[in-house]
Structure formats: structure tokens, C-alpha cells
mmCIF file of C-alpha atoms in Angstrom:
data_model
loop_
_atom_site.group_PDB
_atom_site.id
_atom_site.type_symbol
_atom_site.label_atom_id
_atom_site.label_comp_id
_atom_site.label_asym_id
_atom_site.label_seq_id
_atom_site.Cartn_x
_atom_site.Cartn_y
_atom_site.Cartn_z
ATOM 1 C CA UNK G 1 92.965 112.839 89.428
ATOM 2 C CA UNK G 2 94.068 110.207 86.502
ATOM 3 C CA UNK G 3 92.922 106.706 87.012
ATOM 4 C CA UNK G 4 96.372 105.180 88.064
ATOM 5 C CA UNK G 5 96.145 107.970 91.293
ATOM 6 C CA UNK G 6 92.539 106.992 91.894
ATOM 7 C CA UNK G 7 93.798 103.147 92.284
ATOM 8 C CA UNK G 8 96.481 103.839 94.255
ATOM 9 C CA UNK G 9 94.506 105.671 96.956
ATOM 10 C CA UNK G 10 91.733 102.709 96.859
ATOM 11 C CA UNK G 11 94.733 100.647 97.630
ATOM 12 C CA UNK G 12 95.776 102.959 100.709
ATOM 13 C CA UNK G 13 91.634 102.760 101.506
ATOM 14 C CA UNK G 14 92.139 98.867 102.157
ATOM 15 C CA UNK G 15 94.273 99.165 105.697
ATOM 16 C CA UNK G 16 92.806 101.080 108.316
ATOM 17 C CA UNK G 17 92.894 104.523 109.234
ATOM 18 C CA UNK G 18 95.657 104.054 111.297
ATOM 19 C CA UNK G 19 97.332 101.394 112.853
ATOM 20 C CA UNK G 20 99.255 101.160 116.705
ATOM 21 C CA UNK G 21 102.354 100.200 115.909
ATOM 22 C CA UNK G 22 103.496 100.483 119.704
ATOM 23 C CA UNK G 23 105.385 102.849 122.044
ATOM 24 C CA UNK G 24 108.576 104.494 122.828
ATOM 25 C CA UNK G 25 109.906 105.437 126.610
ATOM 26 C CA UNK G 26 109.946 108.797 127.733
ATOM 27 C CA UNK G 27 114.055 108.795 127.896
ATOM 28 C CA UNK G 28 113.953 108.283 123.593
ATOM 29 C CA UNK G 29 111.002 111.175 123.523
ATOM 30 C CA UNK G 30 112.949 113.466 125.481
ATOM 31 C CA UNK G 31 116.234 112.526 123.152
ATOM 32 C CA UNK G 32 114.625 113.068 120.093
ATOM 33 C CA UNK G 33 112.779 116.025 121.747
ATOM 34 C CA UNK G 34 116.475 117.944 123.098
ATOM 35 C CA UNK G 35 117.091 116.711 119.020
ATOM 36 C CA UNK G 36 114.492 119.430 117.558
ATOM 37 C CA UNK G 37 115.633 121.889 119.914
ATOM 38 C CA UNK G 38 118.690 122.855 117.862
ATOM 39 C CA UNK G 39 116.978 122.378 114.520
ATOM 40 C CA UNK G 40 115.615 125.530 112.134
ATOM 41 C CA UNK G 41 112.182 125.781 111.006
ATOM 42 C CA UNK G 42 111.762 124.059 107.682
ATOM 43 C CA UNK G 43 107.763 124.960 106.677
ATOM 44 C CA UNK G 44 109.000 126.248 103.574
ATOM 45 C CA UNK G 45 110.411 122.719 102.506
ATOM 46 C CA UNK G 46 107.183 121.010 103.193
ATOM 47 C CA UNK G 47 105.241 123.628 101.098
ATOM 48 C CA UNK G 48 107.413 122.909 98.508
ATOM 49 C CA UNK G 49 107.590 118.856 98.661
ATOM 50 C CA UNK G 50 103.162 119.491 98.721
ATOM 51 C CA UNK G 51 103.713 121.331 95.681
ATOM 52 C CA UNK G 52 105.922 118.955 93.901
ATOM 53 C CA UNK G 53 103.494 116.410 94.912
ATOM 54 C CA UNK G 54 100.591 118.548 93.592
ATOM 55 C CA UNK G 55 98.979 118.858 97.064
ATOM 56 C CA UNK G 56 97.847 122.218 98.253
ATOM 57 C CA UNK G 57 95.421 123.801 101.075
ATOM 58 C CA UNK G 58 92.458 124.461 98.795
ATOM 59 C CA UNK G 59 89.585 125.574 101.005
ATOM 60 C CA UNK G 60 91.820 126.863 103.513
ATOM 61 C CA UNK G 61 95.071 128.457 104.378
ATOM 62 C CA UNK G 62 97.864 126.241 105.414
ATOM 63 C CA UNK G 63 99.036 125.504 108.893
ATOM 64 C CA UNK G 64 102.609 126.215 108.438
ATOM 65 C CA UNK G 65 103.984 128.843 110.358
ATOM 66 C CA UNK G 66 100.855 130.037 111.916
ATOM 67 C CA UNK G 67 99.954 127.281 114.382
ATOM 68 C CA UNK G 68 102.012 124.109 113.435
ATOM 69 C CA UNK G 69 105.682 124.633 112.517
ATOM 70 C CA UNK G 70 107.974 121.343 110.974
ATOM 71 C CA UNK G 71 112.153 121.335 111.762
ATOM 72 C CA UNK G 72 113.431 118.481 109.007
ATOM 73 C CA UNK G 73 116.345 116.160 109.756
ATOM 74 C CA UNK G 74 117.319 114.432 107.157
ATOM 75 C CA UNK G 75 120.167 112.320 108.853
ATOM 76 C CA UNK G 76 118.288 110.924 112.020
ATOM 77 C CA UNK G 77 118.777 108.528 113.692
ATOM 78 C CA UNK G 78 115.814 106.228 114.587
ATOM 79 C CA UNK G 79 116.847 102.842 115.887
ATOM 80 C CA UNK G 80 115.740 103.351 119.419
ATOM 81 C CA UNK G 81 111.652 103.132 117.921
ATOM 82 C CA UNK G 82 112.058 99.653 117.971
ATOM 83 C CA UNK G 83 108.398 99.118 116.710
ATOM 84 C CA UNK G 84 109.483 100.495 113.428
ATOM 85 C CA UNK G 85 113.051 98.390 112.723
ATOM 86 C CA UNK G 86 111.301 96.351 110.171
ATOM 87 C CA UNK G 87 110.253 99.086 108.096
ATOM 88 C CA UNK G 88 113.408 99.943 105.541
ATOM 89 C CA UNK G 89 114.117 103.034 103.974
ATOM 90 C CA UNK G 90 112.604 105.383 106.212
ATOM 91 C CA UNK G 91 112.642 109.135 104.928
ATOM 92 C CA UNK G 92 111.688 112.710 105.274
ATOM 93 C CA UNK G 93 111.941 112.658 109.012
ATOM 94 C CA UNK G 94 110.977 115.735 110.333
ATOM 95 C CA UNK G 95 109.647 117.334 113.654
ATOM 96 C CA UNK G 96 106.028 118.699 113.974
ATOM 97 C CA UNK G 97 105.088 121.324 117.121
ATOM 98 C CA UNK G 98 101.690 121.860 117.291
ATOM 99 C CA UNK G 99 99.937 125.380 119.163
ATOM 100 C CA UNK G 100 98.291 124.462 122.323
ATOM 101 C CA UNK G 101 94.423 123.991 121.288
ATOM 102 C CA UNK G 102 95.747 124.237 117.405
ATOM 103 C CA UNK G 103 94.513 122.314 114.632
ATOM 104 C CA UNK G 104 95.907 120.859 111.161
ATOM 105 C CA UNK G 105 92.650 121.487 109.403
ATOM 106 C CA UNK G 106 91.278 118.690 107.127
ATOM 107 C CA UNK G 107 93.396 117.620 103.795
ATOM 108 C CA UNK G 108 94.687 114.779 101.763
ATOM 109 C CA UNK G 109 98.350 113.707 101.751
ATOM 110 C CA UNK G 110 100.607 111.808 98.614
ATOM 111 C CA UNK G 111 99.324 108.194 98.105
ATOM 112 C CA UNK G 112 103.192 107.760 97.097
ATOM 113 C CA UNK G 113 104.555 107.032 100.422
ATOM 114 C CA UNK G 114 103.321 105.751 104.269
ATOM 115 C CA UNK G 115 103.917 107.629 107.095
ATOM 116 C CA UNK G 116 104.816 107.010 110.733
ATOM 117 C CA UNK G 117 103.998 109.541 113.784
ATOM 118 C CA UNK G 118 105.000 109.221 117.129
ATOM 119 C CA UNK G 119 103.922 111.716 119.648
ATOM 120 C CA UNK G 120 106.873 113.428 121.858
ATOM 121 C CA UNK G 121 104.965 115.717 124.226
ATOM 122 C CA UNK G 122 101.420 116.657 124.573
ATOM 123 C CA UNK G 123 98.744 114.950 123.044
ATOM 124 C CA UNK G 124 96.412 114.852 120.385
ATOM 125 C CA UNK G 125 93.661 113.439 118.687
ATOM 126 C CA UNK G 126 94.004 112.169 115.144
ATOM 127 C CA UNK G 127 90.747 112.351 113.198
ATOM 128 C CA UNK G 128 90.109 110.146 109.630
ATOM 129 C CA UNK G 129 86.978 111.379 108.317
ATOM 130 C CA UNK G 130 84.997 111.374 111.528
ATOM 131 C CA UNK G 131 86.609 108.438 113.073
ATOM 132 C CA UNK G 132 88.927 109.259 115.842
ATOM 133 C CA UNK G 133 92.061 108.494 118.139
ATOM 134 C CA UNK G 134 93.873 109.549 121.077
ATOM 135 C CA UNK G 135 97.670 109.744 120.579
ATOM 136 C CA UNK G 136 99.780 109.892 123.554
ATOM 137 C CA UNK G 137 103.411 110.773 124.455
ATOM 138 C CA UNK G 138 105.155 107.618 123.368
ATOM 139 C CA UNK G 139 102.355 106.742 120.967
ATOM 140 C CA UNK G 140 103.714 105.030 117.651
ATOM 141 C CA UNK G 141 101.321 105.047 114.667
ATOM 142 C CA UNK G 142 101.007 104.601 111.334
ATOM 143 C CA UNK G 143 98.525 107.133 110.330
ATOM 144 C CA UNK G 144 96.633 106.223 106.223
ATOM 145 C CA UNK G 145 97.140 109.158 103.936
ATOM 146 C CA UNK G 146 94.501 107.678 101.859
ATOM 147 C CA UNK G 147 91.689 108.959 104.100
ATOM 148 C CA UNK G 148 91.022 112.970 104.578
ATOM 149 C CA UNK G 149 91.960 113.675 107.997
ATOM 150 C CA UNK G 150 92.925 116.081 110.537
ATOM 151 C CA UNK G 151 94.900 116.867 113.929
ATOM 152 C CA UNK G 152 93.649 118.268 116.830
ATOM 153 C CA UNK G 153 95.695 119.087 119.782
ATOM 154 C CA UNK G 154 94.913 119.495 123.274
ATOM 155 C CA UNK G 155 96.258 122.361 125.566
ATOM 156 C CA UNK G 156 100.035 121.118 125.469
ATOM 157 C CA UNK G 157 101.960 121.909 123.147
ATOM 158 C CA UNK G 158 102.532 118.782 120.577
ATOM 159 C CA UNK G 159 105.470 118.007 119.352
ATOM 160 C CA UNK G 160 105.365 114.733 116.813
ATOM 161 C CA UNK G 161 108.152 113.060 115.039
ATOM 162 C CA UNK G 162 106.970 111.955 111.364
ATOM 163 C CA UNK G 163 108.663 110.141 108.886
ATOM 164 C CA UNK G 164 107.403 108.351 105.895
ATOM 165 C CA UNK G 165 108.226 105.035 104.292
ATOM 166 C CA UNK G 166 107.555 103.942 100.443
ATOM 167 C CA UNK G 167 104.215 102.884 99.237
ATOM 168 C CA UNK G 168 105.196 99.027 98.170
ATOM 169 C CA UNK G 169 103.870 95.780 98.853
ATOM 170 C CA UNK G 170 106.504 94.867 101.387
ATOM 171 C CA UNK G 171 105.478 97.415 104.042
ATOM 172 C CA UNK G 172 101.985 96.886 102.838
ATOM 173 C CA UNK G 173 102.175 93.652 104.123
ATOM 174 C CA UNK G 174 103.976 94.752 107.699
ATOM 175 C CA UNK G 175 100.914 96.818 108.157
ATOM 176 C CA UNK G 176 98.570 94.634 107.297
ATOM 177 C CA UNK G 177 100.351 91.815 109.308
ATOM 178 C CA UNK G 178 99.945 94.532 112.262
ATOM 179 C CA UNK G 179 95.940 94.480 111.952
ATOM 180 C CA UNK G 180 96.331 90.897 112.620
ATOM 181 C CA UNK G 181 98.170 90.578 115.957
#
């Protein structure tokens, strides 16, 4: 990696792992869940955004259509997660279902942008290079793409909503105003 890449991960590696941002009810889970019901499968599009982004599954074969599959809407409406409203320019929403018992093995996403998950159905635990959290129906997070990490799910399927937000100082500054409530 070039040095302007290595700085902007050690910049990601000064807010936590992940942050609780708050919740959503079950009614806006089960909207945005009857939402992904309709949608097509869109694992080709994230290989391809990885790719552009030079990211790849070295050391082991990707997720993506065996046990995780992603369903991309690029028009969504999110104003009912209230915990996010200050965050601007939200992008790349897209739907993640997760195999009962499946895992996202162990990788490194883009330090170009921040990313929200909130958990529909199921459950799952969220693991940043050994640390690790439980993430609930309704959970909100910010999860840090700065750290290696990986998803475990329990024996529901999981179905998360992710989005992502840019990397600048502005939302920087939300998060790290979150740390301090």
C-alpha cells in the first residue's frame, strides 16, 4: 500500500471498532425487510466495486453467493433510522442475508468511505480483530473498516441493511462525538 493509504487507515484506527449509534423498531425492520424481498441479487456489483477499490479475498474465497448474498438499492429511502439523520450523503445502500451459522470470513474494507449496519432479523456477532459484539435486530452501528474483521451469524438467518457514508472530517467528528455521550 502507498503511504497516503497507510495514513488514511491509521486515521480510521483512531475511532473504535465500532460505535452504537442506536436502534430502530421492529415496524421500520420489517419495512425495510418486505423492501429486499422484491429486490435481485446484486453480488456481482459488490465484486466489482472490491475490485475497483483494489480489494479482493486473498487467502480465501469470497462469500458472495455461497453463504452471504447482497440485493443493492440505490434509491432508498432511510429517514425512519433516525440515529443516522445527521450523517449526509449516505450511499451504496444495499441488503446483506447471511446463511444460518454462516460466516463473512476475515478481510479489510476501502478506507475511502464509513459504513453503517443495522441488523433486520437474526443476529450476529461482529468481530474486529479478536474484539467482539453482539448485534441485534434493531441494532444500529457504525462498524471501522480500518480494522480486519469478520461476521459471524447465529442460527437465524441475518439479514443487515448497510450503507456507507464518505470518509471526511465532518462525519469523523459525529462519530467521534458518539464515543463521548
Amino acid at each position: 500500500m502507498n503511504r497516503q493509504i497507510l495514513k488514511e487507515y491509521a486515521k480510521l484506527r483512531k475511532l473504535p471498532k465500532w460505535i452504537y449509534l442506536g436502534s430502530v423498531s421492529d415496524y421500520v425492520c420489517d419495512n425495510f425487510y418486505t423492501i429486499s424481498l422484491n429486490l435481485d441479487i446484486t453480488n456481482e456489483r459488490n465484486i466489482e466495486n472490491r475490485k475497483k477499490l483494489g480489494l479482493y479475498y486473498d487467502e480465501y474465497k469470497s462469500p458472495l453467493g455461497t453463504v452471504y448474498q447482497s440485493k443493492h438499492k440505490d434509491d432508498l429511502d432511510v429517514s425512519s433510522i433516525n440515529c443516522i439523520e445527521d450523517f449526509k450523503q449516505t450511499f451504496n445502500w444495499r441488503f446483506g442475508e447471511l446463511n444460518p451459522n454462516g460466516e463473512v470470513p476475515e478481510h479489510l474494507d476501502t478506507h475511502k468511505t464509513l459504513r453503517f449496519l443495522i441488523t433486520l432479523t437474526g443476529y450476529c456477532d461482529y468481530v474486529a480483530e479478536n474484539d467482539k459484539v453482539r448485534m441485534n435486530k434493531g441494532d444500529v452501528y457504525f462498524i471501522n473498516t480500518g480494522f480486519k474483521h469478520k461476521v459471524l451469524n447465529g442460527s437465524f438467518t441475518r439479514l443487515a441493511l448497510l450503507g456507507e457514508m464518505n470518509n471526511n472530517e465532518r462525519n469523523i467528528e459525529l462519530l467521534r462525538a458518539r464515543t463521548r455521550k
